[in-house]
Structures are given as C-alpha cells and as structure tokens.
Coordinates of C-alpha atoms in Angstrom, one line a residue:
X1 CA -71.1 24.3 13.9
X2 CA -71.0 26.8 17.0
X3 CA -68.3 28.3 18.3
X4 CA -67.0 26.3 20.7
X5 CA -67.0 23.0 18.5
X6 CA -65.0 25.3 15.9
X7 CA -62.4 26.0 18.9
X8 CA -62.5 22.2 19.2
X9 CA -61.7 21.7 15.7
X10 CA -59.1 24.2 15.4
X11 CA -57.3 22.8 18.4
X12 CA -57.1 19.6 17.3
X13 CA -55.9 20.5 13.8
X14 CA -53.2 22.4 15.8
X15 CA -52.1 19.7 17.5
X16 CA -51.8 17.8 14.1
X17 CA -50.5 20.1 11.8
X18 CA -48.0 22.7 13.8
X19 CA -45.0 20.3 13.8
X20 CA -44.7 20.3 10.5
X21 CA -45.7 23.9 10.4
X22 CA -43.0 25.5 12.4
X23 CA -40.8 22.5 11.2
X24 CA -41.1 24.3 7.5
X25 CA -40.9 27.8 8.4
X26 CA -37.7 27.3 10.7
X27 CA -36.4 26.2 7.1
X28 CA -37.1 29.5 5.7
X29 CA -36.7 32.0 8.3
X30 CA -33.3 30.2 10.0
X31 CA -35.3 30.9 13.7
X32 CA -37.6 28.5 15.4
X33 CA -38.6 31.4 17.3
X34 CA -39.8 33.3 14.7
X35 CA -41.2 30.5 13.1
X36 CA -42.8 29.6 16.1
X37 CA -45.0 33.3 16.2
X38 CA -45.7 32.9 12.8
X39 CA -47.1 29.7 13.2
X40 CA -49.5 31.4 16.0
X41 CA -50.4 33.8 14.0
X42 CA -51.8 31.2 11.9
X43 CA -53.7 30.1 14.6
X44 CA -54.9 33.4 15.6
X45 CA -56.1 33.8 12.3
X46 CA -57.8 30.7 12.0
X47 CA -59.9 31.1 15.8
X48 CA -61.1 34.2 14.0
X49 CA -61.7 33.8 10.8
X50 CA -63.1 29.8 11.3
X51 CA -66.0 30.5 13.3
X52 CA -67.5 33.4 10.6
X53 CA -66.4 31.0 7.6
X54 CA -66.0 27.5 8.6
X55 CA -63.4 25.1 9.2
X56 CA -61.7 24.8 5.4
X57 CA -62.1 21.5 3.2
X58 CA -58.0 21.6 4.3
X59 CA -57.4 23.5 7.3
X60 CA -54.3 22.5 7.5
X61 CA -53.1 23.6 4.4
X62 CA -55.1 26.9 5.1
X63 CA -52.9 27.0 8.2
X64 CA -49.9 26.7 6.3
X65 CA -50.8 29.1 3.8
X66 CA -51.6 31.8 5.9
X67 CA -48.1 31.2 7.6
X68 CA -46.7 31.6 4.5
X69 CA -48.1 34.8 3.7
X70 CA -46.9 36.1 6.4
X71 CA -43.4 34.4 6.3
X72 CA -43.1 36.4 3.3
X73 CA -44.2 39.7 4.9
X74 CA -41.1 39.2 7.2
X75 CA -38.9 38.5 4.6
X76 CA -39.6 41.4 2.3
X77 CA -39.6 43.6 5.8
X78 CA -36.2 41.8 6.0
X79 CA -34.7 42.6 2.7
X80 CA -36.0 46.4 3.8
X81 CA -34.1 46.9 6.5
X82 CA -30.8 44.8 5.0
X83 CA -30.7 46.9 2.2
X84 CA -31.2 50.4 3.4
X85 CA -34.6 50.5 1.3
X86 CA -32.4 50.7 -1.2
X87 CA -34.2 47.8 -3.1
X88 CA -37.4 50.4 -4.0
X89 CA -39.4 50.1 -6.8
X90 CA -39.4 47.8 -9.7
X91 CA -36.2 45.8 -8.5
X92 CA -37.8 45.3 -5.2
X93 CA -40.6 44.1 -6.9
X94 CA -39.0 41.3 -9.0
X95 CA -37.4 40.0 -6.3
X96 CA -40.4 39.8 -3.9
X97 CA -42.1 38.1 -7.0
X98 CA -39.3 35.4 -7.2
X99 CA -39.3 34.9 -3.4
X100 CA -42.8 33.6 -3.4
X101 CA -42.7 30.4 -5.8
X102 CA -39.5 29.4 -4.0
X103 CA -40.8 30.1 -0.6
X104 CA -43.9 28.1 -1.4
X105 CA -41.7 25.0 -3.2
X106 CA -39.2 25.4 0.5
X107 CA -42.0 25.2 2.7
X108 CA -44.4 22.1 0.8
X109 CA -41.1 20.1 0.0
X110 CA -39.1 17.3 2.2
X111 CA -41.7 17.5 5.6
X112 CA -39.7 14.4 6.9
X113 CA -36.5 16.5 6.8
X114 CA -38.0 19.8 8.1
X115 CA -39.3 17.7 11.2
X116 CA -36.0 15.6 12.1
X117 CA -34.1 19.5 12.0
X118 CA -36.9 20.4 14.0
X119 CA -36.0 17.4 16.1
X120 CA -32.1 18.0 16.6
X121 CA -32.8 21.7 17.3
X122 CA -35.4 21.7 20.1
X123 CA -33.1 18.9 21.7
X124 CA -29.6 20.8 20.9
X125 CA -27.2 20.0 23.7
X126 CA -26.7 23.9 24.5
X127 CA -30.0 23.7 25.9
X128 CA -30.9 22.5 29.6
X129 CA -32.3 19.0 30.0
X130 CA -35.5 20.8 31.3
X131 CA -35.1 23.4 28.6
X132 CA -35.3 20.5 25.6
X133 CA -38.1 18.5 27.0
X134 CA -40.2 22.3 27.3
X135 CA -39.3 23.2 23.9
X136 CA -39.9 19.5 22.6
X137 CA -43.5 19.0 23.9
X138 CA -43.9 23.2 23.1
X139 CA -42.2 22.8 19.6
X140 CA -43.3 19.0 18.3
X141 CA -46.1 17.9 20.8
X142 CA -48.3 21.2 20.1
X143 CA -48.8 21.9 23.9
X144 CA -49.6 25.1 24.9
X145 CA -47.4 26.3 27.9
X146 CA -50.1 25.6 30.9
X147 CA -50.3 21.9 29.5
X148 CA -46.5 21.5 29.6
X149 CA -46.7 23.1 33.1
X150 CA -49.3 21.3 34.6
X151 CA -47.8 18.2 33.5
X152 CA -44.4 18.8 35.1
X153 CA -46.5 20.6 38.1
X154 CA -44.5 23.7 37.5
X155 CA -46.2 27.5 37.7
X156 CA -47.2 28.5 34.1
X157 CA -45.0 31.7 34.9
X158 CA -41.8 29.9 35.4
X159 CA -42.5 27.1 32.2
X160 CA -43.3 30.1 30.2
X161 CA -39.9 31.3 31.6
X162 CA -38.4 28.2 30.7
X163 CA -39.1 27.8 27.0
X164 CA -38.5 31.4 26.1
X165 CA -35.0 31.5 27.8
X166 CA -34.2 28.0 25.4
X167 CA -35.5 29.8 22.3
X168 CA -33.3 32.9 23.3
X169 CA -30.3 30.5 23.9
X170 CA -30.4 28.8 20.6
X171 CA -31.1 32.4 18.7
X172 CA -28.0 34.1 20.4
X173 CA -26.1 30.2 20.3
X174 CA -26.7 30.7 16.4
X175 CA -27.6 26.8 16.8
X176 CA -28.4 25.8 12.7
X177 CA -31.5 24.6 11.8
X178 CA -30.0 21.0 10.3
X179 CA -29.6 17.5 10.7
X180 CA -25.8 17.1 12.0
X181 CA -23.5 14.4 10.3
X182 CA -21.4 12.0 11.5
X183 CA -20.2 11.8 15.2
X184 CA -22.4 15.2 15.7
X185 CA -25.0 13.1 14.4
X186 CA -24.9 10.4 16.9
X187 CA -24.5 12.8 20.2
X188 CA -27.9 14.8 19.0
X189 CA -30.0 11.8 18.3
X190 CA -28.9 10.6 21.6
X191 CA -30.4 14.1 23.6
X192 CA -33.5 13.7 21.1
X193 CA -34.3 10.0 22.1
X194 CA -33.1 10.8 25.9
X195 CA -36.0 13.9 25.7
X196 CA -38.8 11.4 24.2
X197 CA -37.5 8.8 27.2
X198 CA -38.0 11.6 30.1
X199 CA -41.5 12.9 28.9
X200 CA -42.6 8.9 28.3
X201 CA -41.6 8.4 31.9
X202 CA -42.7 11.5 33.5
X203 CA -46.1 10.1 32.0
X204 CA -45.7 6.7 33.0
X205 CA -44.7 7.3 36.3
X206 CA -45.5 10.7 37.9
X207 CA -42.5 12.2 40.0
X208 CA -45.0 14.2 41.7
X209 CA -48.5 15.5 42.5
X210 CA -51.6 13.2 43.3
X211 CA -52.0 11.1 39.9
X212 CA -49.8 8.0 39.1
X213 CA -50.1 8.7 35.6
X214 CA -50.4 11.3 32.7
X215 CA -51.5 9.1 29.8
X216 CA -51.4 12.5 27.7
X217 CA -47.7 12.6 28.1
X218 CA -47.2 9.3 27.3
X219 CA -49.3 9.3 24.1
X220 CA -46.8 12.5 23.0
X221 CA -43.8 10.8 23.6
X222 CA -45.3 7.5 21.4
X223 CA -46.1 10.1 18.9
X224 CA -42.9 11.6 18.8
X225 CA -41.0 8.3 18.8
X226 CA -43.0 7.0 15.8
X227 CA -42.4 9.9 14.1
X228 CA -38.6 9.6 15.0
X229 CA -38.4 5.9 14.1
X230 CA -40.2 6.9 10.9
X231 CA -37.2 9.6 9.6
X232 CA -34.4 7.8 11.0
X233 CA -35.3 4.1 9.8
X234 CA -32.0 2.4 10.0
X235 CA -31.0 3.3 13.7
X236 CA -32.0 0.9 15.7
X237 CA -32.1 2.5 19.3
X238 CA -34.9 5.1 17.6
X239 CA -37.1 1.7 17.2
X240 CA -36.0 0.3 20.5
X241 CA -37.3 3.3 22.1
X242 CA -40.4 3.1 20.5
X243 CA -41.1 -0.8 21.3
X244 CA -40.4 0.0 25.3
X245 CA -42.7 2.8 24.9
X246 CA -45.3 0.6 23.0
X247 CA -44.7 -2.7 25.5
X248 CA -44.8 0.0 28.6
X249 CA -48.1 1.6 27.7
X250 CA -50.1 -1.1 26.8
X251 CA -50.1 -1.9 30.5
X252 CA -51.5 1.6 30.9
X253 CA -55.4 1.0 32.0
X254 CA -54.0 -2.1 34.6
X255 CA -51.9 0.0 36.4
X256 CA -54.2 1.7 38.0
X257 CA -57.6 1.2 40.0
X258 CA -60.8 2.7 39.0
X259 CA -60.0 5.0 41.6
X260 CA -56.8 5.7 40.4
X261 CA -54.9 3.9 42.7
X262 CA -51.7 2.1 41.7
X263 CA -51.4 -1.4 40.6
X264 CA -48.1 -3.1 40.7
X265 CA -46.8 -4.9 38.1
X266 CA -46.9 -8.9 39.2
X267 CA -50.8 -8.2 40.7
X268 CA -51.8 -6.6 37.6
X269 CA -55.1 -8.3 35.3
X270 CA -53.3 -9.1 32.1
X271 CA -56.4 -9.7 30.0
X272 CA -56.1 -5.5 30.4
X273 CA -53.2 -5.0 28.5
X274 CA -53.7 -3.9 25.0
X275 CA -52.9 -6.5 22.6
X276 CA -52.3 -4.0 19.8
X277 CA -49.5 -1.6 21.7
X278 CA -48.1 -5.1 23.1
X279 CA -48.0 -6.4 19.2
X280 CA -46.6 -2.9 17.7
X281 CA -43.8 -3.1 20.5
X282 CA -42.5 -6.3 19.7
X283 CA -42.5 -5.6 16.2
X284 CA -40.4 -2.7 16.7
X285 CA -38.0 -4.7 19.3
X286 CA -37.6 -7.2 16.1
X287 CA -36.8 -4.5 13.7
X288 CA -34.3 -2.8 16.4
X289 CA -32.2 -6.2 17.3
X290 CA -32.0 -6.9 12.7
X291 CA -30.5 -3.6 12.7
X292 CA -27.1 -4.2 15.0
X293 CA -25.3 -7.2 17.2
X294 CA -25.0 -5.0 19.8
X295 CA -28.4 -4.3 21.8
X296 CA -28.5 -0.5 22.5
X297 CA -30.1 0.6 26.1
X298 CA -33.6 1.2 24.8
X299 CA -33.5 -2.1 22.8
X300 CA -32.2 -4.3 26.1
X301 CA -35.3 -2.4 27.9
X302 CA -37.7 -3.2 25.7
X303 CA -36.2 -7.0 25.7
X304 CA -37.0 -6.7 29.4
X305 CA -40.6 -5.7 28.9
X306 CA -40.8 -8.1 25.8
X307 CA -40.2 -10.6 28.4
X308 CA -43.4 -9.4 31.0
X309 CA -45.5 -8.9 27.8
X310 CA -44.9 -12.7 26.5
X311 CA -46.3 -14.2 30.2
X312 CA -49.5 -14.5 30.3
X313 CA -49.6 -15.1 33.9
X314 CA -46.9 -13.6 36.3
X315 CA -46.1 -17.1 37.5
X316 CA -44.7 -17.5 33.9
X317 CA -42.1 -15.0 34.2
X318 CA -38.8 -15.6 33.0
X319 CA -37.1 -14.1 35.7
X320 CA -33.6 -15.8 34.6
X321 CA -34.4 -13.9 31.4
X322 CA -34.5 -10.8 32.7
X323 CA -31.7 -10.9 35.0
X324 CA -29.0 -11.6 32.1
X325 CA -30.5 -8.7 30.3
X326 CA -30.3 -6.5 33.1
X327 CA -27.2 -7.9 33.9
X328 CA -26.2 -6.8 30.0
X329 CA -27.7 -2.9 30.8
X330 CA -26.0 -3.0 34.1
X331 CA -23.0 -3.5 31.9
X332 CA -23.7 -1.0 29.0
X333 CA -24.6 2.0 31.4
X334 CA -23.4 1.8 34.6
X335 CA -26.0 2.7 36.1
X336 CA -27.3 2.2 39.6
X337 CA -30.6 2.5 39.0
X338 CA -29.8 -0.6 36.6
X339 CA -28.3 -2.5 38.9
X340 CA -31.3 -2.3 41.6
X341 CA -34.1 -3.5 38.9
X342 CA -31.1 -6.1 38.5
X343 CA -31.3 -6.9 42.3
X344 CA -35.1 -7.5 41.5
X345 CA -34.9 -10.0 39.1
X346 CA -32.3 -11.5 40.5
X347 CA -34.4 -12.2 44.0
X348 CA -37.1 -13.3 41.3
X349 CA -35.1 -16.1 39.8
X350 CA -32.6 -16.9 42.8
X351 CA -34.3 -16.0 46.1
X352 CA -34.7 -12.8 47.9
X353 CA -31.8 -13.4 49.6
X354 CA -29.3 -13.0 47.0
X355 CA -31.7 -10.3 45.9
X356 CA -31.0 -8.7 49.3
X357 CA -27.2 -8.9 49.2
X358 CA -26.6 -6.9 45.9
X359 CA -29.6 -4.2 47.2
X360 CA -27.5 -3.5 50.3
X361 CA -24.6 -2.7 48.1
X362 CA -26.3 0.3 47.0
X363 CA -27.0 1.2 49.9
X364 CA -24.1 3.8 50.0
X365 CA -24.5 4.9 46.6
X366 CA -24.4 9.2 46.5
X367 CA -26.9 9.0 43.4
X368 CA -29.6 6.6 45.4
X369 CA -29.2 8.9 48.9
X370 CA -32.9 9.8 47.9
X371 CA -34.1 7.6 45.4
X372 CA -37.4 5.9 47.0
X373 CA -37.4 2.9 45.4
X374 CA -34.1 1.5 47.4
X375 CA -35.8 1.3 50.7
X376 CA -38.6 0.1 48.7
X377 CA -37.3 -2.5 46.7
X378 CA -35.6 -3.6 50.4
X379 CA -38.7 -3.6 52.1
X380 CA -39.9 -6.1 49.8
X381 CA -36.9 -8.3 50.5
X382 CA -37.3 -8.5 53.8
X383 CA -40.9 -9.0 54.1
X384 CA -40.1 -12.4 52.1
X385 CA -37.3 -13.1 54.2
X386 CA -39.3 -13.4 57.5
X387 CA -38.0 -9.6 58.7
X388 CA -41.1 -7.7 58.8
X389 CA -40.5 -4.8 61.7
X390 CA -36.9 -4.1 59.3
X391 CA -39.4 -3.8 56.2
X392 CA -41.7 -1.9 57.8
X393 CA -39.0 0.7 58.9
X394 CA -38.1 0.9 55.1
X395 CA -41.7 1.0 53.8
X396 CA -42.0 4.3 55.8
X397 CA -38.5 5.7 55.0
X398 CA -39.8 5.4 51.0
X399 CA -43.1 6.9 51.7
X400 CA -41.2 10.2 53.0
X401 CA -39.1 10.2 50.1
X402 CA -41.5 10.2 47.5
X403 CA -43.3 13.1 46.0
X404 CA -46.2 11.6 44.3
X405 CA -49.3 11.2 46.6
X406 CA -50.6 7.9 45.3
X407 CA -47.5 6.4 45.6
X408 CA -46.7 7.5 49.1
X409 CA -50.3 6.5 50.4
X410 CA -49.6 2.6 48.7
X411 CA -46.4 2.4 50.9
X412 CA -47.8 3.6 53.9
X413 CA -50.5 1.4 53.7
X414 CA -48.0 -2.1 52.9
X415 CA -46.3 -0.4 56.2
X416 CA -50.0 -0.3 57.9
X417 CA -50.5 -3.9 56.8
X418 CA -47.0 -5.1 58.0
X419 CA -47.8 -3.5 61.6
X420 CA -51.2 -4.8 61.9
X421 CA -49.7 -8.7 60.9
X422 CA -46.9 -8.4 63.8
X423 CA -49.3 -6.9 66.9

C-alpha cells in the first residue's frame, strides 16, 4: 500500500472512530479539549507509524490504545504536579499501576453514554449557536477545521478562531462532561437536535457561495441524528428529526441539474428519489408519532415531507394535507417562516389568491425584512394570478437578497422569462 492510500485509510478511520475516541477520553480527563489533543496525537502517531508498518488488523482500537497511553502520561504528570512530587517512589508507583486497568475499563466501557455526553457538551447552551455547530461537526463529525470552514464559506483563520474560543468557554465555564437530568435534560437535547437541524440545512440549502448543495453536510447531520436517535430511543422528536432528514435527502440527486443548477420541488423527476432514505424516513416518522399525542416540530415537518414523498406525481399532492399540518407548526412555533410555507400550501389547495392574502401579511414582519423567499413565494402568486410586471418586480427584489449564486441566477432568469412573455 503506498503512502498516500495509507493517508486515505487513516483518514477515513478517523472520521469513523474519533467520536467515540474523544467521547471516551473527555470521560477520563474531565476536558474535551484535552481529550481532543490526545485524540490527535493518536492520529499523528498513526500517519507515521502506518505507512512504515501498515494499517493494523484494528486501527481503531490501535487508535484508542495509543490515546490511552498517552491519557495516562497526563494523568501521572497530573498527580505530579497535584501532589508536590510528593507521591515519589514506590507509592507513586502503585498507584500509576492501579490507574491503568481502570483507565482501560473507563475508556472501553458504556460508548453510547460517552457519545450522548459528548453530544450535550459540544451543544451546551453557554456556547454560541455558531460556536456549537463548529465544535459539533469538529467534535462528532471528524472535520478538520478547513472542511467546517469551507462549508460555512468562512476563512480557516476565523473557524479555527471559532472552535478554540468554544473549547476555552466550556473549560473556564467548568461545563461537566454528563448527560443532564430532568428539565436540564430537555433544554440540552433541544440545542443538540437544533445543531444537527442547522448543519442538515446548511447542506440542503446553501446560504451562500456558488453550490445549491453540500451533500457532505447533509450526510454528517444524518449520521449524527442516527446516532442520536440510537442513544436516546424513547424521545420522539430525536426520530422526527431523523425521518425529515431521511425524507429531505432522498430528493438529493433531483434537486439539482447535471450542471448543478437547482430543481424546484413540484418540477423535480421523482423516479430520482431514493426509495431507501424515503423508506428509512417514514419508518422513523412512525416510530416518532407511537412515542407521544402531541407531534413535536421535527415530527410535523417530517409529516409534511411524508406527505411529498407518498405522491408519486406532484399532481397527487395533498395539498389540504399539508396545510392543516402547517397550520399545526404555525401553531406550535410561532414562526413566520412557518406561516409563509403555510401561505404555500394554502394557495396549493385553495387558490393563489387566498395564498396571496396571508403572504402580504408578512409583509411587515421585522424577522422577514430580508428573508428572500417572501418576495419569492409572492412572485409566484402573482404570476398565477394574471400580475406578471408585479412578479417580475419581486423576482428581482429576491434575487438581490440572496447570497447563494445558483439561487440568485434561477430568479433572475424566471424574472428574464416574465419580461420576455409581456414585450
């Protein structure tokens, strides 16, 4: 094997293994920083050793071994320091001796639990929104720091920035590396799922830069979710997360040209969805909606895309469907982006005009002042009502407001086509 396929090979053993590598040493050494550099070390060790020896029968295991050993190095330079070097000689000795075994039983034992802390910690709520999903991806998705920037077309400089200040803050926060309980319990999963959403989305439709999507951040935030789902089977909005994510990406290769160019949803060549992702999500939908009455925002989301993935034609649609369960979101979050995907279903199942009417009261919504997809949404309105100089004007108003190149040149070409159908 050369050198480069060894690279290749260690890299994707990374991206398998250091989860629940850091996960286990932030156990022992209380720091996800620390943890973190010992985990890297592992790494370090492994791009040089690999290449002379070869990739073990178990590199992961080698992986973790090697992080051990060196776990313990800082614990016994630890003990050192807390004790003065007072603990010289034989006593020292037995009690490095005893460290090992449990050390070793700390770090092979309850995985599952070492990742959900590891979870709850890179998402704490002490941390900046941008500072959780950095540390998240960083921490769980086994991105290096150029990935994460590129992704979220940030300089490396300032990501790199980013994470170290949140690894700082929950060192000096003294944030504990556990799984909180009872009320605790449901704020924290709440920032962890709401992390997993942003990086889905952020994938699924780029905010910026010249591609409409990142499939790579998309298939971390499935990852993540699955994994999620996995330790925390009995809450329901964990698996409702995970069927929108499934439902949403199995659209993946239809929403785009072979040039990369965006498809929208109702002109998209179904036969392209996967059937597998479409399957998995409506699994998990099922298993979310047995687990509680009350539908959860993830759960009525992936209702809503349960409802796109069951037509097979976009003429099938039920639009009525869709509307009372954006009606129910609308209820649950209060959210004005809600209530304009409402306004689209609505104009789907009743007419554009009523569609129209609850669009343009949003119109004077502080939180929509420079959200594209409200001119958007009302250019499409009036185009079917007969009004296309009015949709034009809007089409152009969303093209300036986006910052995502694909998206900007598909609106200014529907304003182009608009123009050219009215000279």
């Amino acid at each position: 094997m050369t050198v480069t396929e060894t690279h290749r090979v260690i890299e994707t053993v990374w991206r398998m293994e250091s989860a629940k590598l850091i996960a286990g040493l932030a156990r022992i050494v209380r720091d996800v920083g620390l943890a973190e550099d010992l985990a890297q070390d592992a790494l370090l060790a492994a791009l040089e050793r690999w290449p002379q020896t070869g990739v073990p029968d178990n590199p992961g295991a080698w992986l973790m071994a090697t992080a051990k050993h060196r776990s313990i190095d800082q614990l016994r330079r630890r003990v050192m320091l807390e004790r003065k070097h007072e603990l010289l000689g034989h006593e020292l000795e037995a009690q490095q001796e005893a460290a090992v075994p449990d050390l070793d039983a700390a770090i092979d034992d309850h995985v599952g639990d070492d990742m959900l802390r590891l979870m709850f910690t890179a998402c704490h709520p002490v941390l900046s929104t941008e500072g959780r999903v950095a540390l998240t991806l960083r921490l769980l998705g086994g991105l290096t720091t150029d990935e994460i920037a590129r992704a979220f077309l940030v300089p490396e400089p300032t990501m790199a920035q980013r994470i170290v200040r949140a690894k700082r803050t929950l060192s000096d926060s003294r944030v504990p590396f556990e799984v909180p309980r009872g009320a605790e319990f449901e704020a924290r999963l709440t920032s962890v799922l709401q992390v997993i959403y942003l990086v889905f989305n952020e994938g699924y439709s780029a905010t910026a830069g010249d591609e409409w999507l990142r499939p790579a951040l998309c298939e971390d935030a499935l990852r993540l979710g699955r994994i999620l789902a996995e330790l925390v089977p009995t809450e329901p909005e964990a698996h409702g997360l995970v069927a929108l994510m499934e439902i949403q990406a199995s659209r993946a290769s239809a929403r785009v040209t072979a040039d990369g160019e965006p498809v929208l949803l109702l002109d998209q060549d179904r036969s392209r969805w996967d059937q597998l992702l479409i399957h998995r999500g409506l699994a998990a939908l099922e298993r979310a909606e047995s687990l509680r009455d009350a539908r959860g925002s993830y759960t009525l989301q992936a209702a809503i895309a349960a409802c796109h993935a069951r037509a097979r034609t976009a003429e099938e649609t039920d639009w009525h469907r869709i509307a009372e369960l954006y009606r129910e979101l609308a209820e649950l979050t209060r959210s004005p982006i809600v209530e304009l995907n409402r306004a689209v279903a609505v104009s789907m199942a009743f007419g554009p005009a009523l569609g129209l009417d609850l669009v343009d009261a949003l119109r004077d919504e502080p939180s929509l002042a420079g959200y594209h997809l409200l001119p958007a949404v009302r250019a499409d309105l009036l185009t079917k009502l007969g009004r296309p100089a009015e949709a034009r004007a809007e089409l152009e108003r969303a093209a300036s407001l986006t910052r995502n190149e694909r998206e900007r040149a598909l609106l200014l070409e529907r304003a182009d086509r608009l123009a050219a159908a009215t000279t």
